[in-house]
XYZ file of C-alpha atoms in Angstrom:
440
model
C 129.105 89.277 97.399
C 126.476 91.373 95.573
C 126.468 95.153 95.774
C 123.380 95.022 97.982
C 125.168 93.143 100.787
C 128.745 94.335 100.322
C 129.058 95.736 103.883
C 128.560 92.247 105.309
C 132.054 91.207 104.277
C 133.328 93.467 107.101
C 133.577 91.465 110.326
C 132.543 94.202 112.744
C 129.499 95.079 110.677
C 128.431 91.414 110.414
C 128.516 91.046 114.195
C 126.646 94.305 114.705
C 124.009 93.369 112.111
C 123.401 89.948 113.675
C 122.859 91.381 117.151
C 120.693 94.195 115.812
C 118.457 91.757 113.924
C 117.661 89.774 117.073
C 117.013 92.953 119.044
C 114.836 94.377 116.269
C 112.624 91.290 116.242
C 112.051 91.711 119.966
C 111.359 95.424 119.550
C 108.659 94.812 116.959
C 107.116 92.130 119.133
C 106.907 94.554 122.052
C 105.400 97.304 119.913
C 102.523 95.065 118.909
C 102.085 93.708 122.444
C 102.169 97.153 124.047
C 99.506 98.574 121.749
C 97.342 95.468 122.141
C 97.705 95.552 125.919
C 96.464 99.135 126.031
C 93.863 98.800 123.281
C 92.185 95.548 124.293
C 93.212 94.693 127.882
C 93.609 97.891 129.881
C 91.017 100.005 128.016
C 87.864 99.429 126.009
C 89.477 100.048 122.635
C 90.687 103.589 123.340
C 92.691 104.992 120.453
C 93.524 108.014 122.589
C 95.129 105.803 125.279
C 97.249 104.060 122.647
C 98.209 107.443 121.241
C 99.192 108.736 124.683
C 101.330 105.652 125.319
C 103.133 106.067 122.019
C 103.458 109.793 122.598
C 105.052 109.326 126.025
C 107.536 106.902 124.520
C 108.695 109.500 121.996
C 108.332 112.680 124.075
C 111.896 112.445 125.523
C 113.247 112.393 121.973
C 111.520 115.697 121.338
C 112.784 117.278 124.567
C 116.287 115.821 124.820
C 117.284 115.234 121.198
C 119.896 118.012 120.818
C 121.570 117.148 124.141
C 121.599 113.458 123.270
C 123.366 114.400 120.038
C 126.100 116.178 121.988
C 126.550 113.045 124.112
C 126.840 110.927 120.959
C 129.469 113.282 119.500
C 131.511 113.513 122.695
C 131.547 110.032 124.241
C 132.445 106.497 123.227
C 129.405 105.323 121.241
C 130.265 101.672 121.868
C 130.034 102.026 125.656
C 127.019 104.282 125.396
C 125.142 101.679 123.348
C 125.862 98.940 125.868
C 124.228 101.063 128.581
C 121.214 102.137 126.555
C 120.502 98.674 125.181
C 120.814 97.131 128.646
C 118.405 99.643 130.160
C 115.911 99.132 127.329
C 115.900 95.423 128.125
C 115.314 96.195 131.808
C 112.171 98.234 131.098
C 110.777 95.406 128.967
C 111.491 92.934 131.758
C 109.647 95.047 134.338
C 106.573 95.432 132.128
C 106.569 91.731 131.309
C 106.656 90.756 134.982
C 103.827 93.173 135.783
C 101.669 91.680 133.048
C 102.462 88.054 133.876
C 101.652 88.614 137.551
C 98.444 90.466 136.544
C 99.558 93.646 138.305
C 99.810 95.846 135.214
C 97.739 99.016 135.107
C 97.550 101.731 132.503
C 99.768 104.088 134.510
C 102.456 101.385 134.648
C 102.497 101.286 130.844
C 102.657 105.075 130.687
C 105.573 105.203 133.148
C 107.596 102.462 131.472
C 106.942 103.918 128.014
C 108.411 107.183 129.306
C 111.476 105.439 130.745
C 111.999 103.590 127.477
C 111.673 106.900 125.656
C 114.327 108.504 127.860
C 116.699 105.648 127.092
C 115.911 105.698 123.378
C 116.554 109.440 123.203
C 120.241 108.781 123.942
C 120.367 105.440 122.134
C 119.043 106.643 118.762
C 121.728 109.185 117.713
C 124.514 106.931 118.971
C 123.092 103.914 117.135
C 122.406 105.858 113.935
C 125.930 107.256 113.733
C 127.793 104.208 115.084
C 127.481 102.515 111.703
C 130.002 105.037 110.323
C 132.582 103.558 112.710
C 131.935 100.039 111.423
C 132.457 100.549 107.675
C 134.650 102.725 105.434
C 133.065 105.912 104.031
C 132.325 104.407 100.618
C 130.193 101.702 102.313
C 128.178 104.074 104.509
C 125.132 104.324 102.251
C 125.045 100.556 101.828
C 125.379 99.952 105.570
C 122.558 102.377 106.371
C 120.351 100.625 103.836
C 121.152 97.219 105.339
C 120.377 98.562 108.821
C 116.956 99.567 107.543
C 116.567 96.172 105.900
C 117.360 94.494 109.228
C 114.843 96.640 111.062
C 112.132 95.928 108.529
C 113.085 92.301 108.068
C 112.457 91.998 111.790
C 109.067 93.593 111.190
C 108.239 90.649 108.938
C 108.877 88.273 111.834
C 108.093 90.204 115.004
C 104.454 91.314 114.593
C 103.297 87.941 113.276
C 105.030 86.029 116.075
C 103.696 88.517 118.616
C 100.159 88.082 117.317
C 100.373 84.309 117.674
C 101.875 84.542 121.179
C 99.283 87.079 122.308
C 96.457 84.893 121.032
C 97.887 81.843 122.819
C 99.450 83.217 126.042
C 98.646 86.926 126.324
C 101.008 89.890 126.094
C 103.243 89.138 129.130
C 105.602 86.584 127.501
C 106.106 88.917 124.527
C 107.561 91.614 126.790
C 109.851 89.079 128.471
C 111.154 87.837 125.121
C 111.873 91.412 124.063
C 113.832 91.989 127.283
C 116.081 89.024 126.485
C 116.539 90.132 122.868
C 118.397 93.292 123.917
C 121.183 91.100 125.266
C 122.051 90.208 121.662
C 123.058 93.793 120.883
C 125.004 94.159 124.129
C 126.952 90.969 123.382
C 127.530 91.976 119.753
C 128.918 95.388 120.713
C 131.184 93.717 123.261
C 132.575 91.367 120.601
C 133.598 94.082 118.141
C 137.305 94.521 117.386
C 137.991 98.025 118.603
C 141.202 98.200 116.587
C 139.138 97.938 113.391
C 136.651 100.680 114.276
C 136.924 103.917 112.296
C 137.504 106.900 114.573
C 136.168 110.420 114.086
C 136.995 113.678 115.836
C 135.029 114.089 119.050
C 133.092 117.242 119.796
C 135.001 119.734 121.888
C 134.196 120.213 125.545
C 132.529 123.403 126.632
C 129.337 125.348 126.291
C 127.424 126.109 123.140
C 127.644 122.700 121.471
C 123.885 122.421 121.002
C 123.761 125.898 119.448
C 126.698 124.971 117.236
C 124.765 121.996 115.893
C 121.668 124.102 115.272
C 123.715 126.729 113.443
C 125.264 124.039 111.252
C 121.834 122.738 110.251
C 120.523 126.259 109.654
C 123.323 126.787 107.128
C 122.199 123.626 105.306
C 118.894 124.442 103.547
C 118.912 121.045 101.861
C 118.887 119.381 105.287
C 116.250 121.805 106.582
C 113.813 120.952 103.802
C 114.351 117.225 104.416
C 113.605 117.739 108.111
C 110.353 119.500 107.255
C 109.175 116.645 105.030
C 110.158 113.757 107.278
C 108.874 115.621 110.334
C 105.431 116.036 108.793
C 105.225 112.460 107.546
C 106.612 111.035 110.792
C 104.210 113.020 112.964
C 100.964 112.454 111.078
C 101.523 109.639 108.613
C 103.607 106.895 110.198
C 101.624 105.863 113.261
C 101.291 102.343 111.880
C 100.739 100.456 115.136
C 97.896 102.781 116.071
C 96.279 103.160 112.656
C 96.400 99.513 111.583
C 95.231 98.450 115.046
C 92.191 100.721 114.832
C 91.356 99.673 111.274
C 91.775 95.957 112.062
C 89.555 96.046 115.137
C 86.990 98.731 114.323
C 86.560 98.481 110.554
C 87.156 94.780 109.880
C 86.415 93.353 113.365
C 89.654 91.336 113.514
C 91.701 90.065 116.451
C 95.320 89.978 117.603
C 96.544 87.495 114.994
C 95.172 89.484 112.061
C 96.518 92.689 113.574
C 99.999 91.194 113.800
C 99.777 89.982 110.210
C 99.169 93.547 109.018
C 102.490 94.602 110.517
C 104.285 91.768 108.743
C 102.677 92.574 105.393
C 103.592 96.241 105.789
C 107.161 95.105 106.356
C 107.273 93.300 102.986
C 107.185 96.641 101.229
C 109.500 98.230 103.793
C 112.098 95.483 103.399
C 111.973 95.809 99.626
C 112.534 99.554 99.907
C 115.481 99.058 102.252
C 117.198 96.533 99.989
C 116.746 98.787 96.967
C 118.197 101.678 98.973
C 121.220 99.578 99.944
C 122.241 99.406 96.277
C 122.535 103.189 96.019
C 125.387 105.368 97.213
C 123.880 108.691 98.243
C 120.411 109.629 96.940
C 119.278 113.003 95.678
C 116.637 115.253 97.198
C 114.212 114.338 94.432
C 114.142 110.724 95.668
C 113.209 111.846 99.182
C 110.403 114.038 97.850
C 109.210 111.470 95.320
C 109.038 108.711 97.898
C 107.160 110.954 100.351
C 104.642 111.799 97.632
C 104.224 108.144 96.747
C 103.636 107.407 100.438
C 100.833 109.972 100.514
C 99.098 108.446 97.493
C 99.551 104.871 98.760
C 98.116 105.820 102.161
C 94.996 107.315 100.600
C 94.493 104.161 98.546
C 94.971 101.919 101.596
C 92.476 103.900 103.659
C 89.836 103.348 100.951
C 90.130 99.560 100.711
C 86.788 97.761 101.260
C 88.012 94.433 102.707
C 90.628 93.237 105.176
C 92.519 91.375 102.433
C 92.640 94.328 100.050
C 93.656 96.614 102.926
C 96.463 94.249 103.912
C 97.806 94.061 100.353
C 97.623 97.829 99.940
C 100.052 98.203 102.848
C 102.901 96.811 100.699
C 103.335 100.006 98.620
C 102.834 102.046 101.794
C 105.795 100.245 103.365
C 107.903 100.444 100.186
C 107.453 104.192 99.754
C 107.851 105.077 103.435
C 111.057 103.083 103.834
C 112.489 104.485 100.605
C 111.833 107.985 101.943
C 113.340 107.256 105.371
C 116.452 105.499 104.084
C 117.081 108.088 101.377
C 116.731 110.952 103.858
C 118.894 109.234 106.490
C 121.644 108.355 104.015
C 121.653 111.810 102.440
C 121.930 113.599 105.781
C 124.611 111.323 107.257
C 126.716 111.162 104.101
C 126.773 114.915 103.546
C 127.346 115.978 107.180
C 130.672 116.844 108.798
C 131.642 113.755 110.904
C 132.285 115.924 113.974
C 128.700 117.210 113.747
C 127.016 113.960 112.742
C 125.707 113.001 116.183
C 124.065 116.393 116.739
C 122.611 116.527 113.236
C 121.197 113.000 113.482
C 119.840 113.734 116.961
C 117.954 116.676 115.498
C 116.850 114.454 112.620
C 115.531 111.797 115.013
C 113.994 114.447 117.269
C 111.953 115.842 114.400
C 111.161 112.511 112.772
C 110.248 110.558 115.909
C 109.763 113.359 118.421
C 106.657 114.585 116.634
C 104.910 111.390 117.679
C 103.880 112.775 121.124
C 101.868 115.355 119.201
C 100.777 113.300 116.230
C 99.893 110.019 117.894
C 97.302 111.355 120.389
C 95.941 113.618 117.643
C 95.570 110.709 115.239
C 93.967 108.650 118.030
C 91.474 111.460 118.582
C 90.755 111.605 114.846
C 89.996 107.886 114.939
C 87.653 108.237 117.913
C 85.758 111.172 116.369
C 85.740 110.506 112.618
C 86.459 106.777 112.377
C 89.498 104.561 111.957
C 89.928 105.121 108.210
C 90.539 108.834 108.758
C 93.638 108.074 110.829
C 95.243 107.000 107.538
C 93.588 109.620 105.338
C 95.062 112.402 107.487
C 98.568 110.952 107.138
C 98.311 110.648 103.371
C 96.970 114.154 102.870
C 99.607 115.692 105.147
C 102.406 113.923 103.240
C 101.183 115.285 99.902
C 100.866 118.811 101.301
C 104.399 118.645 102.768
C 105.915 117.449 99.497
C 104.086 120.081 97.461
C 105.321 122.810 99.813
C 108.893 121.477 99.763
C 109.037 121.304 95.972
C 107.707 124.853 95.617
C 110.184 126.098 98.214
C 113.130 124.396 96.522
C 112.178 125.872 93.160
C 112.127 129.358 94.679
C 115.497 129.102 96.450
C 118.474 129.576 94.134
C 120.957 128.317 96.703
C 119.354 124.876 96.667
C 120.153 124.373 92.984
C 123.102 122.137 93.734
C 124.682 119.864 91.142
C 127.525 117.742 92.345
C 129.221 114.382 92.079
C 129.406 112.586 95.420
C 132.296 110.469 94.231
C 134.402 113.576 93.779
C 132.974 115.547 96.730
C 131.403 113.304 99.401
C 130.571 116.139 101.817
C 128.128 118.560 100.210
C 128.930 122.233 100.670
C 125.872 124.486 100.560
C 126.718 127.987 99.450
C 124.707 131.018 100.375
C 124.031 133.851 97.934
C 126.241 136.300 99.809
C 129.353 134.141 99.791
C 130.552 135.639 96.534
C 132.295 134.311 93.473
C 135.541 133.627 95.329
C 134.032 130.689 97.218
C 132.656 129.223 94.010
C 136.014 129.479 92.289
C 137.651 127.838 95.308
C 135.329 124.853 95.103
C 135.864 124.496 91.377
C 139.622 124.569 91.860
C 139.340 121.813 94.456
C 137.557 119.604 91.988
C 134.061 119.998 93.410
C 131.077 120.310 91.178
C 128.862 122.352 93.492
C 127.250 125.352 91.892
C 124.705 127.978 92.782
C 123.452 131.265 91.481
C 125.058 134.388 92.879
C 122.677 136.883 94.401
């Protein structure tokens, strides 16, 4: 088996990946259907309403992220995922029945988006870190890359299928199909061999666990700067369902099928980025920054395209650069974090990356209503370039971020502060690490 797919030779990971792929297809179908339902059925093309819906879906992540991370570190992730995936399917079923019976109103969508967001807030850190229990440590980077490939491979299928179904039958059946798709993950998790799962120390019981996670991240300036970059890009630059929907309908006067196709084309680049990432072990900070900068440039180019066809094709490098950034950042953070803290760190990561959407999505929708659909993409591209420029300047000014190490010899990066003294540096060198920094 090639290096790109080496994690698939592990039985538990194969089962997990198969279930996740089915569920991901359904998730992408619902995303397209939900935005189309709000944009074209329940409102008269209101970008603000779509932004509010998306914002409500991600608001719980912003509010509950640190606590959800504690839950992921303390409890059995396998059982937790069965509950969260089952509940996610239930919310899709309810929305589908409301639409099919022609009872759906905008407030129903708002309420169910919030419930889905509450469930996702606890699902995301458990799902992100569960992969470490499925594969040995030296396969973690590959497995994370393949997870991203699955998610974006589903994006190739889901939006296009959703567009065809919406054009033929409306949005209701799409929600019902998504509800059924969550059963695939529940079944897959139930079929895993628990004896082959890799165990990690659980977080201790007691107070202060959230603060402990925040303190850990604060002592990791490399993680902090990644959070700043992905938070900015995630909040203002990666509102694809909203931005492509506005551009398709308002700039190029296209319908549901063409809108769905844009999502699939975007996924071509995203899938390519994920597969390339799966070949790496653990990326460096420069890859995260470089990919974020490339995303900014690609977004500006896409926003300037004069025709629907040229706009669609320009989304390929947008998807490639954004997925490279996301996978590189995710792999770096997970691979260099203490396993006992991984759930809390990834919860904070997801809170910043996805939790900014309640702020960014309505704001981007307002930008589209006031300045035009193209500016929803321009704003994202400009913000990404500003964030990368600030991060690079900050890194160059901070001596304690000048870290040179070999991940094969030292898989868990140790970030040293200027006041830790020469003794700590000598200790690391004696242990075989290659971390270095400049003493204050």
